[in-house]
Amino acid sequence: MNEALPDVPEVRVVGLPQLTSGFDLVERLDLPMHLKVHGPLEPMGGEQLAQLSERINLKGRGGAGFPFHKKLRSVAEAAIKRGVRPVVVVNGSEDEPACRKDTVLINRAPHLILDGALLCAEAMGARTLVIGVTRESTQRSMEAALAERGLSNGRRSALRARVQRNPVRMVTGAAASLIRSIDGGPAIPPGRKVSASRSGVGGAPTLLSNAETFAQLAIAARIGPERYGNTGLYDEPGTVMLTVSGAVARPMVIEVPTGVPLRYVLQLAGAPPVPQGVLTGGYHGKWIDAATVDEATVSRNSLQQVGGSLGAGAILPISQDTCPLGESLRVAQWLAEESAGQCGPCYLGLPAAARGLEDILNGGGPAALEAVKQVAKNVKRRGACSHPDGSAMFLESTVKAFTDDLAAHVLGNGCGRPVEGVLPLFEGGRAPTGIPGGGGEENGPSRQKIFVDWTLCRGHGLCADILPEVFQLGADGFPTVAQAEVPRFAEAKAVRAVRRCPALALRIEEDTRAQPPSSRTNLPVLSQGRGRRALGR
């Protein structure tokens, strides 16, 4: 079984190092060593930074790939229009088990990231800088870097800078989750999609980007767009940081110029000569097959053209000796567990998709396959964040990439290969605070069950609107479940759903088994026909 990756795995470089300059000299570049290796950095105006970002075609390196110059201009324009100071946020919340590139940069070259962030803060007149992390090692390294620069969160500081540490969960890396946690809330998406460039931390326009993005900006600001463009491809210049793991002899983080053949990167890590498939972009990414690997180069456009994804920069080959559907099932189950549990497509849809994939492996036949396809289709573009979309993309790619194995499981007795567990996952049932299901007053075991009385239900659909954590509507317009546990954080909404059901078809019962007797509380027990009188209108 593949063990979890360390925070700082082996680091390699192809060609001349840029982001990893100095890594051969010391384990961590403190401020004096950083200046020796990279030299000083002169301030730049906001439009200068935007033009530089545009000329080097800098895009966010966290997965979405949004053009940085557009984000920079949007934040600056919003701040000027509203007459407020913007906020700069570095997202170093690298919470995928297969990703370590940002963690490596924060642990070994934190000042390069700060260079880019401080350039932006000074250019736009920001007075607040926050670095979001999720690991003890990254928190320690970045706090030390701030101290080395004399930066603090003191009220009298010209620039208030601090580190925001959140739990290691997939959803905490979302921009909206990080902003919400900085404002003092839980590190989960707020349930509505608002542009951080217009309204982010404290309601102020916020420039939020991935740690590697800021580091790339710092390199370009030092060497200029012409020299930066001499490395890599014409339309995607520079280097890319990748995390290579899975069925490899040497898991590593590697800095490579864009345009390097993907096959060469896999060889450096000791991947199988003919992998059965390669997962590109991480667990919100896409599979490509062995034949396609030879066509792909390390670039966003090249990987998209062959059906892959650069995404978060994770590359994971698997060998011919393992069941690809079984490997994907492990990831699908983990993705389902990482849900914030606050919107139905994610909270219900992802576990349903994982169960459907498991049914396929257990001989569920064509019906199981169709069910997986339908669930994956239904969860897309319906969540409070990108987690259900990315998870659905992974599932659809799995079904598309491994057609022979799929046919063996759907139409026969399976592929006959074991599941080796080569795709890294976090071990143990972590339950961080601030995440539904992970401790705190609103988390823990469910205390209620909600029931649908089919003799009364008329398919009005209000239950799915009020309580999407529990109810989804099927193709016929009726709820897809007859009974379900209610998450602790959604208990008030469950009561509201019972009260507002026009057909009085819902009831709640207390699940006394979920708690010890000393902690049980008197919860409303509602049955159909009495809900409105018991609770009032």
mmCIF file of C-alpha atoms in Angstrom, residues 6 22 31 33 59 65 67 90-91 98 129 148 206 249 255 267 309-310 322 326 329 403 432 443 449 512:
data_model
loop_
_atom_site.group_PDB
_atom_site.id
_atom_site.type_symbol
_atom_site.label_atom_id
_atom_site.label_comp_id
_atom_site.label_asym_id
_atom_site.label_seq_id
_atom_site.Cartn_x
_atom_site.Cartn_y
_atom_site.Cartn_z
ATOM 1 C CA PRO A 6 5.787 13.490 3.511
ATOM 2 C CA GLY A 22 19.263 27.458 -3.798
ATOM 3 C CA LEU A 31 15.942 35.874 4.349
ATOM 4 C CA MET A 33 20.185 33.261 1.954
ATOM 5 C CA LYS A 59 -2.245 31.835 -14.681
ATOM 6 C CA GLY A 65 -5.863 28.494 -14.112
ATOM 7 C CA PRO A 67 -5.305 34.708 -15.718
ATOM 8 C CA VAL A 90 -1.823 33.655 -0.365
ATOM 9 C CA ASN A 91 -3.542 30.280 -0.602
ATOM 10 C CA ALA A 98 -1.219 13.701 -3.852
ATOM 11 C CA LEU A 129 -1.733 40.184 4.007
ATOM 12 C CA GLU A 148 12.563 37.516 9.547
ATOM 13 C CA THR A 206 -9.299 40.579 -2.225
ATOM 14 C CA ALA A 249 9.952 4.316 -7.325
ATOM 15 C CA GLU A 255 10.336 21.809 -11.368
ATOM 16 C CA GLN A 267 10.880 8.186 -16.128
ATOM 17 C CA SER A 309 -5.606 18.275 -16.964
ATOM 18 C CA LEU A 310 -2.719 20.194 -15.412
ATOM 19 C CA THR A 322 -3.610 -3.098 -10.296
ATOM 20 C CA GLY A 326 -10.590 -0.280 -7.586
ATOM 21 C CA LEU A 329 -13.032 3.739 -5.964
ATOM 22 C CA THR A 403 -13.322 0.910 -20.986
ATOM 23 C CA PRO A 432 -10.873 18.594 12.112
ATOM 24 C CA ASN A 443 -20.961 18.425 14.611
ATOM 25 C CA LYS A 449 -33.924 11.165 11.562
ATOM 26 C CA THR A 512 -31.512 8.361 21.053
#
